[in-house]
Coordinates of N, CA, C and O in Angstrom, one line a residue:
X1 N 0.8 -1.0 0.2 CA -0.1 0.2 0.0 C 1.0 1.4 0.1 O 0.6 2.4 -0.7
X2 N 2.4 1.1 0.8 CA 2.8 2.3 0.8 C 3.4 2.8 -0.5 O 3.7 4.0 -1.0
X3 N 3.8 2.0 -1.5 CA 4.2 2.4 -2.5 C 3.1 2.7 -3.4 O 3.6 3.5 -4.2
X4 N 2.2 2.4 -3.3 CA 0.9 3.0 -4.0 C 0.3 4.3 -4.0 O 0.5 5.1 -4.7
X5 N 0.5 4.6 -2.7 CA 0.5 6.3 -2.0 C 1.6 6.9 -2.5 O 1.1 8.0 -3.0
X6 N 2.6 6.1 -2.2 CA 3.8 6.8 -2.6 C 4.1 7.6 -3.9 O 4.4 8.9 -4.5
X7 N 3.6 6.4 -4.8 CA 3.6 6.9 -6.5 C 2.6 8.0 -6.8 O 2.6 8.6 -7.3
X8 N 1.7 7.8 -6.0 CA 0.2 8.8 -6.1 C 0.9 10.0 -6.1 O 0.5 10.8 -6.5
X9 N 1.5 10.3 -4.7 CA 2.3 11.4 -3.8 C 2.8 12.3 -5.0 O 2.8 13.1 -5.2
X10 N 3.9 11.6 -5.2 CA 5.2 11.5 -6.8 C 4.3 12.5 -7.8 O 4.3 13.4 -8.5
X11 N 2.8 11.3 -8.3 CA 2.3 11.7 -9.5 C 1.9 13.1 -9.5 O 2.3 14.3 -10.5
X12 N 0.7 13.5 -8.2 CA 0.4 14.6 -8.3 C 1.3 15.8 -7.7 O 0.9 17.0 -8.3
X13 N 1.9 15.5 -6.9 CA 3.1 16.4 -6.3 C 3.7 17.0 -8.0 O 3.8 18.6 -8.1
X14 N 4.3 16.2 -9.0 CA 5.1 16.7 -10.0 C 3.5 17.4 -11.0 O 4.0 18.3 -11.7
X15 N 2.2 16.9 -11.3 CA 1.8 16.9 -11.6 C 1.1 18.9 -11.4 O 0.7 19.9 -12.1
X16 N 1.5 19.0 -10.6 CA 1.4 20.8 -9.9 C 2.6 21.5 -9.7 O 2.4 22.4 -9.2
X17 N 3.6 20.9 -9.9 CA 4.9 21.4 -10.0 C 5.3 22.0 -8.6 O 6.2 22.7 -8.1
X18 N 5.5 21.4 -7.4 CA 6.0 21.3 -6.3 C 6.8 20.2 -6.1 O 6.9 19.5 -6.7
X19 N 8.2 21.0 -5.5 CA 9.5 20.0 -5.4 C 9.3 19.6 -3.9 O 8.4 19.8 -3.5
X20 N 10.2 18.6 -4.1 CA 10.1 17.8 -2.7 C 10.4 18.4 -1.3 O 10.1 18.3 -0.4
X21 N 11.6 19.4 -1.9 CA 12.2 20.5 -0.8 C 10.7 20.7 -0.4 O 10.5 21.2 1.3
X22 N 10.0 21.4 -1.1 CA 8.8 22.1 -0.8 C 7.9 21.6 0.5 O 7.6 21.8 1.2
X23 N 7.5 20.5 -0.5 CA 6.6 19.4 0.5 C 7.0 19.0 1.7 O 6.4 19.0 2.5
X24 N 8.4 18.8 1.8 CA 8.7 18.3 2.7 C 9.2 19.2 3.6 O 8.4 19.0 5.1
X25 N 9.2 20.7 3.8 CA 9.0 21.7 4.8 C 7.8 21.5 5.1 O 7.6 21.8 6.2
X26 N 6.9 21.6 4.4 CA 5.2 21.6 4.6 C 5.0 20.6 5.6 O 4.3 20.9 6.1
X27 N 5.5 19.7 5.2 CA 5.2 18.3 6.0 C 6.5 18.5 7.7 O 5.9 17.5 8.4
X28 N 7.4 19.2 7.9 CA 7.7 19.3 8.5 C 9.1 18.3 8.8 O 9.6 17.9 9.7
X29 N 9.7 17.8 7.5 CA 10.7 16.6 7.5 C 11.5 18.2 7.4 O 11.8 19.1 6.8
X30 N 12.7 17.5 8.0 CA 14.2 18.6 7.9 C 14.8 18.0 6.5 O 15.9 19.1 5.9
X31 N 14.8 17.4 5.8 CA 15.2 16.7 4.5 C 14.4 16.1 3.6 O 13.6 15.4 4.0
X32 N 14.4 16.7 2.4 CA 13.1 16.1 1.2 C 13.9 14.6 1.0 O 13.1 13.9 0.2
X33 N 14.7 13.9 1.5 CA 15.1 12.7 1.2 C 14.0 11.7 2.1 O 13.7 10.4 1.6
X34 N 13.7 12.3 2.8 CA 12.7 11.1 3.7 C 11.1 11.0 2.7 O 11.0 10.3 2.6
X35 N 11.1 12.4 2.0 CA 9.8 12.1 1.0 C 10.1 11.4 -0.4 O 9.5 10.4 -0.5
X36 N 11.5 11.5 -0.2 CA 12.1 10.5 -1.8 C 11.7 9.2 -1.6 O 11.3 8.4 -2.1
X37 N 12.0 8.8 -0.1 CA 11.8 7.3 0.2 C 10.0 6.8 0.1 O 10.0 5.9 0.1
X38 N 9.6 7.8 0.7 CA 8.1 7.5 0.8 C 7.3 7.1 -0.4 O 7.0 6.2 -0.9
X39 N 7.8 8.4 -1.4 CA 7.6 8.1 -2.7 C 8.0 7.1 -3.5 O 7.4 6.4 -4.6
X40 N 9.5 6.7 -3.1 CA 9.7 5.4 -3.7 C 8.9 4.5 -3.3 O 9.5 2.6 -3.5
X41 N 8.4 4.1 -2.2 CA 8.0 3.2 -1.4 C 8.5 2.5 -0.3 O 8.3 1.3 0.1
X42 N 10.1 2.9 -0.3 CA 11.0 2.1 0.9 C 10.5 3.2 2.4 O 10.8 1.6 3.4
X43 N 9.8 3.6 2.5 CA 9.6 4.4 3.8 C 7.9 4.1 3.9 O 7.3 4.8 3.0
X44 N 7.1 4.0 5.0 CA 5.9 4.3 5.4 C 5.7 5.8 5.4 O 6.2 6.9 6.1
X45 N 4.0 6.0 5.0 CA 3.4 7.3 5.6 C 2.8 7.6 6.5 O 1.8 6.3 6.9
X46 N 3.2 8.1 7.7 CA 2.6 8.3 9.2 C 0.9 8.8 8.7 O 1.2 9.7 8.0
X47 N 0.3 8.1 9.1 CA -1.1 8.8 8.8 C -1.4 10.0 9.1 O -2.1 10.7 8.6
X48 N -0.9 10.7 10.0 CA -1.3 12.2 10.3 C -0.7 12.7 9.1 O -1.1 13.9 9.2
X49 N 0.1 12.2 8.6 CA 0.7 13.4 7.6 C 0.0 13.6 6.4 O -0.3 14.3 5.3
X50 N -1.0 12.3 6.3 CA -2.2 12.5 5.1 C -3.3 13.7 4.5 O -2.8 14.2 3.3
X51 N -3.7 13.8 5.4 CA -4.7 15.3 5.2 C -3.7 16.3 5.0 O -4.4 16.9 4.2
X52 N -2.6 16.7 5.6 CA -1.6 17.8 5.3 C -1.2 17.7 4.5 O -1.1 18.7 3.3
X53 N -0.8 16.2 3.3 CA 0.2 16.0 1.8 C -1.1 16.3 1.1 O -1.3 17.1 0.1
X54 N -2.4 16.2 1.2 CA -3.7 16.2 0.4 C -4.1 18.1 0.2 O -4.4 18.4 -1.0
X55 N -3.9 18.4 2.0 CA -3.7 19.7 1.4 C -3.0 20.7 0.7 O -3.4 21.5 -0.1
X56 N -1.8 20.5 1.1 CA -0.6 20.6 0.0 C -0.8 20.5 -1.5 O -0.7 21.7 -2.5
X57 N -1.2 19.5 -1.6 CA -1.6 18.8 -3.3 C -2.6 19.5 -3.6 O -3.2 19.7 -4.9
X58 N -3.5 20.1 -2.9 CA -5.1 20.5 -3.3 C -6.0 19.3 -3.8 O -6.7 19.5 -4.9
X59 N -5.8 18.4 -3.0 CA -6.8 17.1 -3.4 C -7.6 16.7 -2.4 O -6.4 16.6 -1.5
X60 N -8.3 16.1 -2.4 CA -9.3 15.3 -1.2 C -8.5 14.5 -1.0 O -7.7 13.5 -1.9
X61 N -8.0 13.4 0.5 CA -7.8 13.1 1.2 C -7.9 11.3 0.0 O -6.9 10.8 0.1
X62 N -9.3 11.0 -0.2 CA -9.7 9.9 -1.2 C -8.2 9.5 -2.2 O -8.1 8.8 -2.8
X63 N -7.9 10.7 -2.9 CA -7.3 10.8 -4.3 C -5.9 10.3 -4.2 O -5.6 9.5 -5.2
X64 N -5.7 9.9 -3.1 CA -4.5 9.8 -2.3 C -4.3 7.9 -2.2 O -3.5 7.4 -2.3
X65 N -5.3 7.4 -2.2 CA -5.7 6.3 -1.7 C -6.5 5.3 -3.3 O -6.5 3.9 -3.3
X66 N -7.5 6.6 -3.8 CA -7.7 5.1 -5.0 C -7.3 5.7 -6.3 O -7.8 7.2 -6.5
X67 N -7.3 5.2 -7.5 CA -7.2 5.7 -8.7 C -8.2 6.5 -9.4 O -9.5 6.4 -8.6
X68 N -8.2 7.5 -10.0 CA -8.9 8.1 -10.6 C -10.7 7.3 -11.1 O -11.5 7.7 -10.8
X69 N -10.1 6.5 -11.9 CA -11.3 5.8 -12.4 C -12.2 5.0 -11.3 O -13.3 4.9 -11.7
X70 N -11.4 4.4 -10.3 CA -11.6 3.7 -9.1 C -13.2 5.0 -8.3 O -14.2 5.0 -8.5
X71 N -12.4 6.3 -8.1 CA -13.1 7.4 -7.6 C -14.5 7.4 -8.6 O -15.5 7.9 -8.2
X72 N -13.8 7.5 -9.8 CA -15.3 8.2 -10.8 C -16.8 6.9 -10.6 O -18.2 7.4 -10.3
X73 N -16.1 5.8 -10.3 CA -17.0 4.3 -10.5 C -17.9 4.6 -9.3 O -18.7 4.3 -9.2
X74 N -17.3 5.2 -8.2 CA -18.3 5.0 -7.0 C -18.8 6.5 -6.8 O -20.1 6.2 -6.3
X75 N -18.5 7.6 -7.8 CA -19.4 8.9 -8.0 C -20.8 8.4 -8.2 O -21.7 8.5 -8.2
X76 N -20.0 7.5 -9.6 CA -21.2 7.2 -10.5 C -22.5 6.5 -9.6 O -23.9 6.8 -10.5
X77 N -21.7 5.6 -9.0 CA -22.9 4.3 -8.3 C -23.6 5.0 -7.1 O -24.8 4.3 -6.6
X78 N -23.5 5.9 -6.9 CA -23.5 7.0 -5.6 C -25.2 7.3 -5.7 O -25.6 7.4 -6.5

């Protein structure tokens, strides 16, 4: 699961033009290497950081966990 979230964070971060350094500082990390490890799936993400990442990236929290197609299908079936 951590690899999946890490990939989504990286994809969204790049789409928004946000650097690892900027996002790392917003999350309170001393070094962008921690974020790099999270994006690579080598390190887990603390649950308390999820809402903050979503806020900085400008997306709802569920976007970090589900692919866009899954989200669309859930909205359509509701």
